[in-house]
DNA sequence: ACGGGTTTGTTGGTATACAAGCAGATGTTG
DNA sequence: CAACATCTGCTTGTATACCAACAAACCCGT
């Protein structure tokens, strides 16, 4: 057995918000992967935004999904490789790349939405309905 | 302006727990980086565990910090490059690599602990003291 | 003692995530 | 209109994060 320090010296990592935020997120990603086949949470988020807004520039899509321009580039690229989105230059503003859902992308999102709901339920299963509602409110204030 | 779908069709990504867990974690990592210079949250977590237990095998350290063996390998490697930990083979069990804090590592952790506390405070600044306490309890039930 | 299962650490591959630096396009202001 | 600032997308580099496959070392039951 490894020796432990006394309580006075011990730092309670397991009770640190930052550590637990990271673990909660890790756990949710794992649960999401189990329920939603073929899409990561970030890819799902991108599809959700494109479903909401028919067409978005790549950077704007990134901002709406909390990804910087380097990250969203890769996500769009992988969604494109799966045939779920298309992208083309904007004729009015030549800096922009307009990204859109394909039909397959819209269908995939609609199917994934129900699965994502199940992932959410499993993520929250340790909390009562009342606690879950409260947690979501507090989490919303944090971000 | 991009066209939006009607409310009936709209998926409220911004209210999804998974999405907000990811954003909350991103935000915390950014705040942590601002307050704790030279250490990432995961590197800090590893130092915290090594401060708690004097000596740990690499894999066990990974388990205690919620990192798989591939991830913890890189973290230990970078901490070693900074001179904050040392690692050596275990003579009793030749599979193991024992990882320990160096003196510089212990000092760095003690300094970083106060800074991490400030990062925590800033992360939670949107919540009242009572809400923050409650949030931590609920988050603890989730992980 | 030995053959089978487990554990540990490593490697390679994929996917976020962000900083910094870049070039081209656009906007703004004198 | 010209100078300047801003924005967009791209690239490189670093750091998690996890999966799958692997070999060496260990453990355990027979």
mmCIF file of C-alpha atoms (C1' of nucleotides) in Angstrom:
data_model
loop_
_atom_site.group_PDB
_atom_site.id
_atom_site.type_symbol
_atom_site.label_atom_id
_atom_site.label_comp_id
_atom_site.label_asym_id
_atom_site.label_seq_id
_atom_site.Cartn_x
_atom_site.Cartn_y
_atom_site.Cartn_z
ATOM 1 C CA UNK A 1 0.000 0.000 0.000
ATOM 2 C CA UNK A 2 1.148 3.511 -0.760
ATOM 3 C CA UNK A 3 1.717 5.744 2.210
ATOM 4 C CA UNK A 4 -0.719 8.607 2.626
ATOM 5 C CA UNK A 5 -0.154 12.005 4.090
ATOM 6 C CA UNK A 6 -2.093 13.043 7.162
ATOM 7 C CA UNK A 7 -5.453 14.768 6.771
ATOM 8 C CA UNK A 8 -3.893 18.123 7.545
ATOM 9 C CA UNK A 9 -1.667 17.818 4.504
ATOM 10 C CA UNK A 10 -4.137 16.160 2.200
ATOM 11 C CA UNK A 11 -5.592 18.049 -0.721
ATOM 12 C CA UNK A 12 -9.093 16.827 -1.500
ATOM 13 C CA UNK A 13 -8.874 16.618 -5.263
ATOM 14 C CA UNK A 14 -12.061 14.602 -5.493
ATOM 15 C CA UNK A 15 -14.014 17.510 -4.087
ATOM 16 C CA UNK A 16 -12.643 20.148 -6.415
ATOM 17 C CA UNK A 17 -15.190 21.613 -8.800
ATOM 18 C CA UNK A 18 -12.758 21.739 -11.688
ATOM 19 C CA UNK A 19 -11.793 18.112 -11.320
ATOM 20 C CA UNK A 20 -15.415 17.050 -11.072
ATOM 21 C CA UNK A 21 -16.474 19.162 -14.033
ATOM 22 C CA UNK A 22 -13.842 17.367 -16.062
ATOM 23 C CA UNK A 23 -14.963 13.967 -14.804
ATOM 24 C CA UNK A 24 -18.644 14.732 -15.349
ATOM 25 C CA UNK A 25 -17.890 15.763 -18.886
ATOM 26 C CA UNK A 26 -15.795 12.658 -19.506
ATOM 27 C CA UNK A 27 -18.596 10.513 -18.184
ATOM 28 C CA UNK A 28 -21.177 12.217 -20.354
ATOM 29 C CA UNK A 29 -19.044 11.845 -23.472
ATOM 30 C CA UNK A 30 -18.706 8.120 -22.780
ATOM 31 C CA UNK A 31 -22.454 7.723 -22.234
ATOM 32 C CA UNK A 32 -23.177 9.761 -25.343
ATOM 33 C CA UNK A 33 -20.913 7.535 -27.409
ATOM 34 C CA UNK A 34 -22.809 4.482 -26.166
ATOM 35 C CA UNK A 35 -26.215 5.850 -27.178
ATOM 36 C CA UNK A 36 -25.448 7.894 -30.268
ATOM 37 C CA UNK A 37 -23.660 5.816 -32.813
ATOM 38 C CA UNK A 38 -21.344 7.464 -35.267
ATOM 39 C CA UNK A 39 -21.469 10.992 -33.839
ATOM 40 C CA UNK A 40 -19.383 12.642 -31.166
ATOM 41 C CA UNK A 41 -21.031 15.247 -28.903
ATOM 42 C CA UNK A 42 -19.297 18.048 -30.764
ATOM 43 C CA UNK A 43 -20.332 16.706 -34.152
ATOM 44 C CA UNK A 44 -23.874 16.411 -32.830
ATOM 45 C CA UNK A 45 -23.743 19.994 -31.607
ATOM 46 C CA UNK A 46 -22.663 21.189 -35.028
ATOM 47 C CA UNK A 47 -25.506 19.304 -36.693
ATOM 48 C CA UNK A 48 -27.930 20.775 -34.158
ATOM 49 C CA UNK A 49 -26.868 24.323 -35.017
ATOM 50 C CA UNK A 50 -27.038 23.674 -38.729
ATOM 51 C CA UNK A 51 -30.493 22.207 -38.240
ATOM 52 C CA UNK A 52 -31.460 25.367 -36.396
ATOM 53 C CA UNK A 53 -29.925 27.802 -38.882
ATOM 54 C CA UNK A 54 -30.041 26.547 -42.432
ATOM 55 C CA UNK A 55 -26.686 27.948 -43.401
ATOM 56 C CA UNK A 56 -23.763 29.254 -41.373
ATOM 57 C CA UNK A 57 -20.214 30.329 -42.024
ATOM 58 C CA UNK A 58 -17.691 27.931 -40.601
ATOM 59 C CA UNK A 59 -16.457 30.380 -37.968
ATOM 60 C CA UNK A 60 -19.958 31.346 -36.901
ATOM 61 C CA UNK A 61 -20.868 27.694 -36.583
ATOM 62 C CA UNK A 62 -17.815 27.369 -34.393
ATOM 63 C CA UNK A 63 -18.899 30.207 -32.138
ATOM 64 C CA UNK A 64 -22.392 28.760 -31.800
ATOM 65 C CA UNK A 65 -20.965 25.404 -30.783
ATOM 66 C CA UNK A 66 -18.152 26.714 -28.564
ATOM 67 C CA UNK A 67 -15.282 25.691 -30.823
ATOM 68 C CA UNK A 68 -12.474 27.890 -32.058
ATOM 69 C CA UNK A 69 -11.694 28.136 -35.742
ATOM 70 C CA UNK A 70 -9.025 25.440 -35.650
ATOM 71 C CA UNK A 71 -11.346 22.985 -33.939
ATOM 72 C CA UNK A 72 -14.454 23.603 -36.009
ATOM 73 C CA UNK A 73 -12.436 23.114 -39.166
ATOM 74 C CA UNK A 74 -11.700 19.519 -38.258
ATOM 75 C CA UNK A 75 -15.257 18.865 -37.130
ATOM 76 C CA UNK A 76 -16.718 20.175 -40.396
ATOM 77 C CA UNK A 77 -14.160 18.175 -42.343
ATOM 78 C CA UNK A 78 -15.175 14.948 -40.627
ATOM 79 C CA UNK A 79 -18.882 15.669 -41.026
ATOM 80 C CA UNK A 80 -18.220 16.335 -44.684
ATOM 81 C CA UNK A 81 -16.375 13.040 -45.018
ATOM 82 C CA UNK A 82 -19.493 11.344 -43.643
ATOM 83 C CA UNK A 83 -21.683 13.197 -46.118
ATOM 84 C CA UNK A 84 -23.651 14.960 -43.386
ATOM 85 C CA UNK A 85 -22.759 18.538 -44.333
ATOM 86 C CA UNK A 86 -21.655 20.374 -47.432
ATOM 87 C CA UNK A 87 -19.602 23.527 -47.598
ATOM 88 C CA UNK A 88 -19.050 26.077 -50.331
ATOM 89 C CA UNK A 89 -17.628 29.593 -50.589
ATOM 90 C CA UNK A 90 -19.975 32.528 -50.005
ATOM 91 C CA UNK A 91 -20.298 34.559 -53.201
ATOM 92 C CA UNK A 92 -21.022 37.803 -51.376
ATOM 93 C CA UNK A 93 -18.146 37.558 -48.929
ATOM 94 C CA UNK A 94 -15.230 35.619 -50.251
ATOM 95 C CA UNK A 95 -13.729 35.087 -46.828
ATOM 96 C CA UNK A 96 -16.594 32.822 -45.765
ATOM 97 C CA UNK A 97 -17.249 29.150 -46.225
ATOM 98 C CA UNK A 98 -20.957 28.443 -45.922
ATOM 99 C CA UNK A 99 -21.748 25.141 -44.244
ATOM 100 C CA UNK A 100 -25.101 23.398 -44.646
ATOM 101 C CA UNK A 101 -26.739 20.146 -43.671
ATOM 102 C CA UNK A 102 -27.214 17.594 -46.400
ATOM 103 C CA UNK A 103 -30.429 15.578 -46.445
ATOM 104 C CA UNK A 104 -28.535 12.725 -44.854
ATOM 105 C CA UNK A 105 -27.282 15.177 -42.248
ATOM 106 C CA UNK A 106 -30.768 16.333 -41.338
ATOM 107 C CA UNK A 107 -32.030 12.757 -41.130
ATOM 108 C CA UNK A 108 -29.049 11.747 -39.020
ATOM 109 C CA UNK A 109 -29.633 14.634 -36.656
ATOM 110 C CA UNK A 110 -33.316 13.803 -36.238
ATOM 111 C CA UNK A 111 -32.454 10.221 -35.411
ATOM 112 C CA UNK A 112 -29.627 11.225 -33.086
ATOM 113 C CA UNK A 113 -31.765 13.691 -31.194
ATOM 114 C CA UNK A 114 -33.788 10.933 -29.525
ATOM 115 C CA UNK A 115 -30.632 9.003 -28.726
ATOM 116 C CA UNK A 116 -29.026 12.107 -27.265
ATOM 117 C CA UNK A 117 -32.054 12.438 -25.020
ATOM 118 C CA UNK A 118 -31.421 8.947 -23.676
ATOM 119 C CA UNK A 119 -27.785 9.819 -23.103
ATOM 120 C CA UNK A 120 -28.878 12.864 -21.148
ATOM 121 C CA UNK A 121 -31.202 10.696 -19.029
ATOM 122 C CA UNK A 122 -28.449 8.232 -18.219
ATOM 123 C CA UNK A 123 -26.025 11.028 -17.406
ATOM 124 C CA UNK A 124 -28.478 12.439 -14.892
ATOM 125 C CA UNK A 125 -29.622 9.136 -13.422
ATOM 126 C CA UNK A 126 -27.894 9.788 -10.116
ATOM 127 C CA UNK A 127 -30.118 12.798 -9.521
ATOM 128 C CA UNK A 128 -33.831 12.981 -8.759
ATOM 129 C CA UNK A 129 -36.012 14.850 -11.242
ATOM 130 C CA UNK A 130 -36.021 17.847 -8.943
ATOM 131 C CA UNK A 131 -32.254 17.744 -8.445
ATOM 132 C CA UNK A 132 -31.682 17.359 -12.175
ATOM 133 C CA UNK A 133 -33.808 20.410 -12.915
ATOM 134 C CA UNK A 134 -31.914 22.412 -10.326
ATOM 135 C CA UNK A 135 -28.559 21.201 -11.564
ATOM 136 C CA UNK A 136 -29.362 22.332 -15.068
ATOM 137 C CA UNK A 137 -30.341 25.782 -13.831
ATOM 138 C CA UNK A 138 -27.127 26.166 -11.835
ATOM 139 C CA UNK A 139 -25.010 24.801 -14.659
ATOM 140 C CA UNK A 140 -26.669 27.297 -16.967
ATOM 141 C CA UNK A 141 -25.567 30.109 -14.671
ATOM 142 C CA UNK A 142 -21.998 28.852 -14.746
ATOM 143 C CA UNK A 143 -21.420 28.859 -18.490
ATOM 144 C CA UNK B 1 -28.844 37.151 -41.364
ATOM 145 C CA UNK B 2 -29.116 33.384 -41.457
ATOM 146 C CA UNK B 3 -32.641 32.011 -41.613
ATOM 147 C CA UNK B 4 -33.857 30.199 -38.530
ATOM 148 C CA UNK B 5 -36.270 27.351 -38.237
ATOM 149 C CA UNK B 6 -39.514 27.829 -36.352
ATOM 150 C CA UNK B 7 -39.618 27.135 -32.629
ATOM 151 C CA UNK B 8 -41.369 23.829 -33.207
ATOM 152 C CA UNK B 9 -38.391 22.599 -35.196
ATOM 153 C CA UNK B 10 -35.702 24.169 -33.110
ATOM 154 C CA UNK B 11 -33.457 22.058 -30.956
ATOM 155 C CA UNK B 12 -32.315 23.973 -27.898
ATOM 156 C CA UNK B 13 -28.653 23.038 -27.853
ATOM 157 C CA UNK B 14 -27.844 25.747 -25.342
ATOM 158 C CA UNK B 15 -30.024 24.053 -22.776
ATOM 159 C CA UNK B 16 -28.565 20.584 -23.153
ATOM 160 C CA UNK B 17 -26.704 19.315 -20.120
ATOM 161 C CA UNK B 18 -24.006 17.694 -22.187
ATOM 162 C CA UNK B 19 -23.288 20.824 -24.142
ATOM 163 C CA UNK B 20 -23.217 22.923 -20.996
ATOM 164 C CA UNK B 21 -20.994 20.474 -19.149
ATOM 165 C CA UNK B 22 -18.537 20.784 -22.004
ATOM 166 C CA UNK B 23 -18.730 24.574 -21.973
ATOM 167 C CA UNK B 24 -18.437 24.805 -18.202
ATOM 168 C CA UNK B 25 -15.344 22.641 -18.343
ATOM 169 C CA UNK B 26 -13.856 24.721 -21.162
ATOM 170 C CA UNK B 27 -14.496 27.858 -19.172
ATOM 171 C CA UNK B 28 -12.910 26.434 -16.071
ATOM 172 C CA UNK B 29 -9.833 25.278 -17.950
ATOM 173 C CA UNK B 30 -9.402 28.776 -19.368
ATOM 174 C CA UNK B 31 -9.803 30.389 -15.935
ATOM 175 C CA UNK B 32 -7.409 27.867 -14.424
ATOM 176 C CA UNK B 33 -4.796 28.662 -17.051
ATOM 177 C CA UNK B 34 -5.103 32.340 -16.178
ATOM 178 C CA UNK B 35 -4.507 31.806 -12.460
ATOM 179 C CA UNK B 36 -2.140 28.850 -12.371
ATOM 180 C CA UNK B 37 0.878 29.515 -14.472
ATOM 181 C CA UNK B 38 2.733 26.630 -16.041
ATOM 182 C CA UNK B 39 0.347 23.851 -15.036
ATOM 183 C CA UNK B 40 -2.722 22.486 -16.772
ATOM 184 C CA UNK B 41 -5.622 21.213 -14.658
ATOM 185 C CA UNK B 42 -4.664 17.617 -15.378
ATOM 186 C CA UNK B 43 -1.023 18.211 -14.507
ATOM 187 C CA UNK B 44 -2.182 19.892 -11.301
ATOM 188 C CA UNK B 45 -4.411 16.911 -10.524
ATOM 189 C CA UNK B 46 -1.491 14.539 -10.946
ATOM 190 C CA UNK B 47 0.675 16.632 -8.618
ATOM 191 C CA UNK B 48 -2.159 16.712 -6.089
ATOM 192 C CA UNK B 49 -2.373 12.918 -6.029
ATOM 193 C CA UNK B 50 1.360 12.530 -5.756
ATOM 194 C CA UNK B 51 1.326 15.017 -2.910
ATOM 195 C CA UNK B 52 -1.347 12.930 -1.235
ATOM 196 C CA UNK B 53 0.317 9.542 -1.816
ATOM 197 C CA UNK B 54 4.075 9.736 -1.771
ATOM 198 C CA UNK B 55 4.593 7.214 -4.507
ATOM 199 C CA UNK B 56 2.245 5.730 -7.097
ATOM 200 C CA UNK B 57 2.536 3.529 -10.119
ATOM 201 C CA UNK B 58 1.859 5.373 -13.346
ATOM 202 C CA UNK B 59 -1.377 3.520 -14.040
ATOM 203 C CA UNK B 60 -2.659 3.949 -10.510
ATOM 204 C CA UNK B 61 -1.905 7.647 -10.691
ATOM 205 C CA UNK B 62 -3.930 7.664 -13.881
ATOM 206 C CA UNK B 63 -6.888 6.006 -12.200
ATOM 207 C CA UNK B 64 -6.778 8.444 -9.304
ATOM 208 C CA UNK B 65 -6.784 11.376 -11.701
ATOM 209 C CA UNK B 66 -9.307 9.977 -14.197
ATOM 210 C CA UNK B 67 -6.871 9.440 -17.046
ATOM 211 C CA UNK B 68 -6.363 6.258 -19.000
ATOM 212 C CA UNK B 69 -2.913 4.766 -19.361
ATOM 213 C CA UNK B 70 -2.226 6.461 -22.689
ATOM 214 C CA UNK B 71 -3.146 9.880 -21.312
ATOM 215 C CA UNK B 72 -1.301 9.657 -18.007
ATOM 216 C CA UNK B 73 1.848 8.591 -19.836
ATOM 217 C CA UNK B 74 2.020 11.930 -21.631
ATOM 218 C CA UNK B 75 1.172 13.894 -18.503
ATOM 219 C CA UNK B 76 3.918 12.207 -16.476
ATOM 220 C CA UNK B 77 6.331 12.728 -19.327
ATOM 221 C CA UNK B 78 5.655 16.462 -19.413
ATOM 222 C CA UNK B 79 5.853 16.785 -15.626
ATOM 223 C CA UNK B 80 9.154 14.955 -15.770
ATOM 224 C CA UNK B 81 10.417 17.330 -18.443
ATOM 225 C CA UNK B 82 9.610 20.187 -16.053
ATOM 226 C CA UNK B 83 11.445 18.445 -13.238
ATOM 227 C CA UNK B 84 8.337 18.186 -11.053
ATOM 228 C CA UNK B 85 8.206 14.391 -10.838
ATOM 229 C CA UNK B 86 10.624 11.530 -11.121
ATOM 230 C CA UNK B 87 9.851 8.005 -12.177
ATOM 231 C CA UNK B 88 11.719 4.748 -11.779
ATOM 232 C CA UNK B 89 10.957 1.061 -12.123
ATOM 233 C CA UNK B 90 9.538 -0.779 -9.098
ATOM 234 C CA UNK B 91 12.029 -3.412 -7.970
ATOM 235 C CA UNK B 92 9.343 -5.665 -6.525
ATOM 236 C CA UNK B 93 7.072 -5.603 -9.561
ATOM 237 C CA UNK B 94 8.909 -5.001 -12.778
ATOM 238 C CA UNK B 95 5.770 -4.019 -14.630
ATOM 239 C CA UNK B 96 5.397 -0.847 -12.597
ATOM 240 C CA UNK B 97 6.919 2.567 -12.953
ATOM 241 C CA UNK B 98 6.828 4.383 -9.637
ATOM 242 C CA UNK B 99 6.179 8.091 -9.953
ATOM 243 C CA UNK B 100 7.077 10.558 -7.199
ATOM 244 C CA UNK B 101 7.115 14.281 -6.630
ATOM 245 C CA UNK B 102 10.470 15.983 -6.675
ATOM 246 C CA UNK B 103 11.125 18.767 -4.169
ATOM 247 C CA UNK B 104 10.427 21.249 -6.922
ATOM 248 C CA UNK B 105 7.194 19.382 -7.637
ATOM 249 C CA UNK B 106 6.014 19.583 -4.042
ATOM 250 C CA UNK B 107 6.867 23.280 -3.874
ATOM 251 C CA UNK B 108 5.118 23.925 -7.173
ATOM 252 C CA UNK B 109 2.015 22.130 -5.981
ATOM 253 C CA UNK B 110 1.882 24.075 -2.728
ATOM 254 C CA UNK B 111 2.134 27.325 -4.631
ATOM 255 C CA UNK B 112 -0.402 26.230 -7.231
ATOM 256 C CA UNK B 113 -2.919 25.126 -4.641
ATOM 257 C CA UNK B 114 -3.716 28.699 -3.611
ATOM 258 C CA UNK B 115 -3.924 29.787 -7.237
ATOM 259 C CA UNK B 116 -6.240 26.887 -8.032
ATOM 260 C CA UNK B 117 -8.462 28.087 -5.227
ATOM 261 C CA UNK B 118 -8.745 31.470 -6.913
ATOM 262 C CA UNK B 119 -9.567 29.776 -10.189
ATOM 263 C CA UNK B 120 -12.318 27.867 -8.448
ATOM 264 C CA UNK B 121 -13.702 31.098 -7.003
ATOM 265 C CA UNK B 122 -13.766 32.785 -10.388
ATOM 266 C CA UNK B 123 -15.368 29.760 -12.000
ATOM 267 C CA UNK B 124 -18.182 29.884 -9.469
ATOM 268 C CA UNK B 125 -18.621 33.651 -9.420
ATOM 269 C CA UNK B 126 -21.985 33.475 -11.177
ATOM 270 C CA UNK B 127 -23.431 31.548 -8.243
ATOM 271 C CA UNK B 128 -24.198 32.665 -4.717
ATOM 272 C CA UNK B 129 -22.387 30.893 -1.905
ATOM 273 C CA UNK B 130 -25.447 28.796 -1.256
ATOM 274 C CA UNK B 131 -25.886 27.931 -4.932
ATOM 275 C CA UNK B 132 -22.217 27.078 -5.268
ATOM 276 C CA UNK B 133 -22.405 24.713 -2.325
ATOM 277 C CA UNK B 134 -25.469 23.047 -3.781
ATOM 278 C CA UNK B 135 -23.937 22.816 -7.210
ATOM 279 C CA UNK B 136 -20.907 21.038 -5.843
ATOM 280 C CA UNK B 137 -23.094 18.528 -4.057
ATOM 281 C CA UNK B 138 -25.121 17.783 -7.182
ATOM 282 C CA UNK B 139 -22.020 17.628 -9.355
ATOM 283 C CA UNK B 140 -20.539 15.183 -6.883
ATOM 284 C CA UNK B 141 -23.568 12.927 -7.344
ATOM 285 C CA UNK B 142 -23.109 13.021 -11.099
ATOM 286 C CA UNK B 143 -19.526 11.799 -11.325
ATOM 287 C "C1'" DA C 1 5.740 -26.047 -12.511
ATOM 288 C "C1'" DC C 2 3.081 -24.566 -15.959
ATOM 289 C "C1'" DG C 3 -0.594 -22.795 -18.792
ATOM 290 C "C1'" DG C 4 -4.114 -19.382 -18.761
ATOM 291 C "C1'" DG C 5 -5.878 -15.087 -17.307
ATOM 292 C "C1'" DT C 6 -4.781 -10.347 -15.650
ATOM 293 C "C1'" DT C 7 -2.182 -6.102 -15.125
ATOM 294 C "C1'" DT C 8 1.066 -2.643 -16.697
ATOM 295 C "C1'" DG C 9 3.010 0.246 -19.737
ATOM 296 C "C1'" DT C 10 3.712 1.381 -24.746
ATOM 297 C "C1'" DT C 11 2.343 2.520 -29.387
ATOM 298 C "C1'" DG C 12 -0.558 4.194 -33.150
ATOM 299 C "C1'" DG C 13 -4.697 6.168 -34.565
ATOM 300 C "C1'" DT C 14 -8.614 9.398 -34.093
ATOM 301 C "C1'" DA C 15 -10.907 13.510 -32.074
ATOM 302 C "C1'" DT C 16 -11.314 17.553 -29.470
ATOM 303 C "C1'" DA C 17 -9.209 22.087 -27.727
ATOM 304 C "C1'" DC C 18 -6.574 26.230 -27.867
ATOM 305 C "C1'" DA C 19 -2.624 29.539 -28.848
ATOM 306 C "C1'" DA C 20 -0.042 31.930 -32.243
ATOM 307 C "C1'" DG C 21 0.977 33.345 -36.640
ATOM 308 C "C1'" DC C 22 -0.341 33.901 -41.425
ATOM 309 C "C1'" DA C 23 -2.659 35.688 -45.939
ATOM 310 C "C1'" DG C 24 -6.557 37.266 -48.228
ATOM 311 C "C1'" DA C 25 -10.915 39.746 -48.055
ATOM 312 C "C1'" DT C 26 -13.616 43.136 -46.090
ATOM 313 C "C1'" DG C 27 -14.691 47.471 -43.336
ATOM 314 C "C1'" DT C 28 -13.680 51.848 -41.540
ATOM 315 C "C1'" DT C 29 -11.870 56.275 -41.208
ATOM 316 C "C1'" DG C 30 -9.486 60.284 -42.344
ATOM 317 C "C1'" DC D 1 -9.299 56.775 -52.269
ATOM 318 C "C1'" DA D 2 -5.674 55.149 -49.319
ATOM 319 C "C1'" DA D 3 -4.161 53.545 -44.750
ATOM 320 C "C1'" DC D 4 -5.441 50.824 -41.221
ATOM 321 C "C1'" DA D 5 -7.981 47.669 -38.543
ATOM 322 C "C1'" DT D 6 -10.783 43.605 -38.409
ATOM 323 C "C1'" DC D 7 -12.457 39.199 -39.772
ATOM 324 C "C1'" DT D 8 -12.090 34.582 -41.787
ATOM 325 C "C1'" DG D 9 -10.082 30.480 -42.559
ATOM 326 C "C1'" DC D 10 -5.720 27.879 -42.498
ATOM 327 C "C1'" DT D 11 -1.561 25.904 -40.433
ATOM 328 C "C1'" DT D 12 1.552 24.430 -36.794
ATOM 329 C "C1'" DG D 13 2.415 23.050 -32.225
ATOM 330 C "C1'" DT D 14 1.033 21.458 -27.744
ATOM 331 C "C1'" DA D 15 -2.106 18.962 -24.548
ATOM 332 C "C1'" DT D 16 -5.759 16.138 -23.267
ATOM 333 C "C1'" DA D 17 -8.718 11.869 -24.118
ATOM 334 C "C1'" DC D 18 -9.835 7.314 -25.518
ATOM 335 C "C1'" DC D 19 -9.630 2.900 -28.273
ATOM 336 C "C1'" DA D 20 -7.297 -1.154 -29.784
ATOM 337 C "C1'" DA D 21 -3.505 -3.992 -30.034
ATOM 338 C "C1'" DC D 22 0.727 -5.557 -28.041
ATOM 339 C "C1'" DA D 23 4.622 -7.650 -25.045
ATOM 340 C "C1'" DA D 24 6.477 -8.281 -20.633
ATOM 341 C "C1'" DA D 25 5.550 -9.402 -16.018
ATOM 342 C "C1'" DC D 26 2.710 -11.147 -12.648
ATOM 343 C "C1'" DC D 27 -0.913 -14.198 -10.498
ATOM 344 C "C1'" DC D 28 -3.503 -18.258 -9.803
ATOM 345 C "C1'" DG D 29 -5.329 -22.842 -10.097
ATOM 346 C "C1'" DT D 30 -4.319 -27.329 -11.046
#
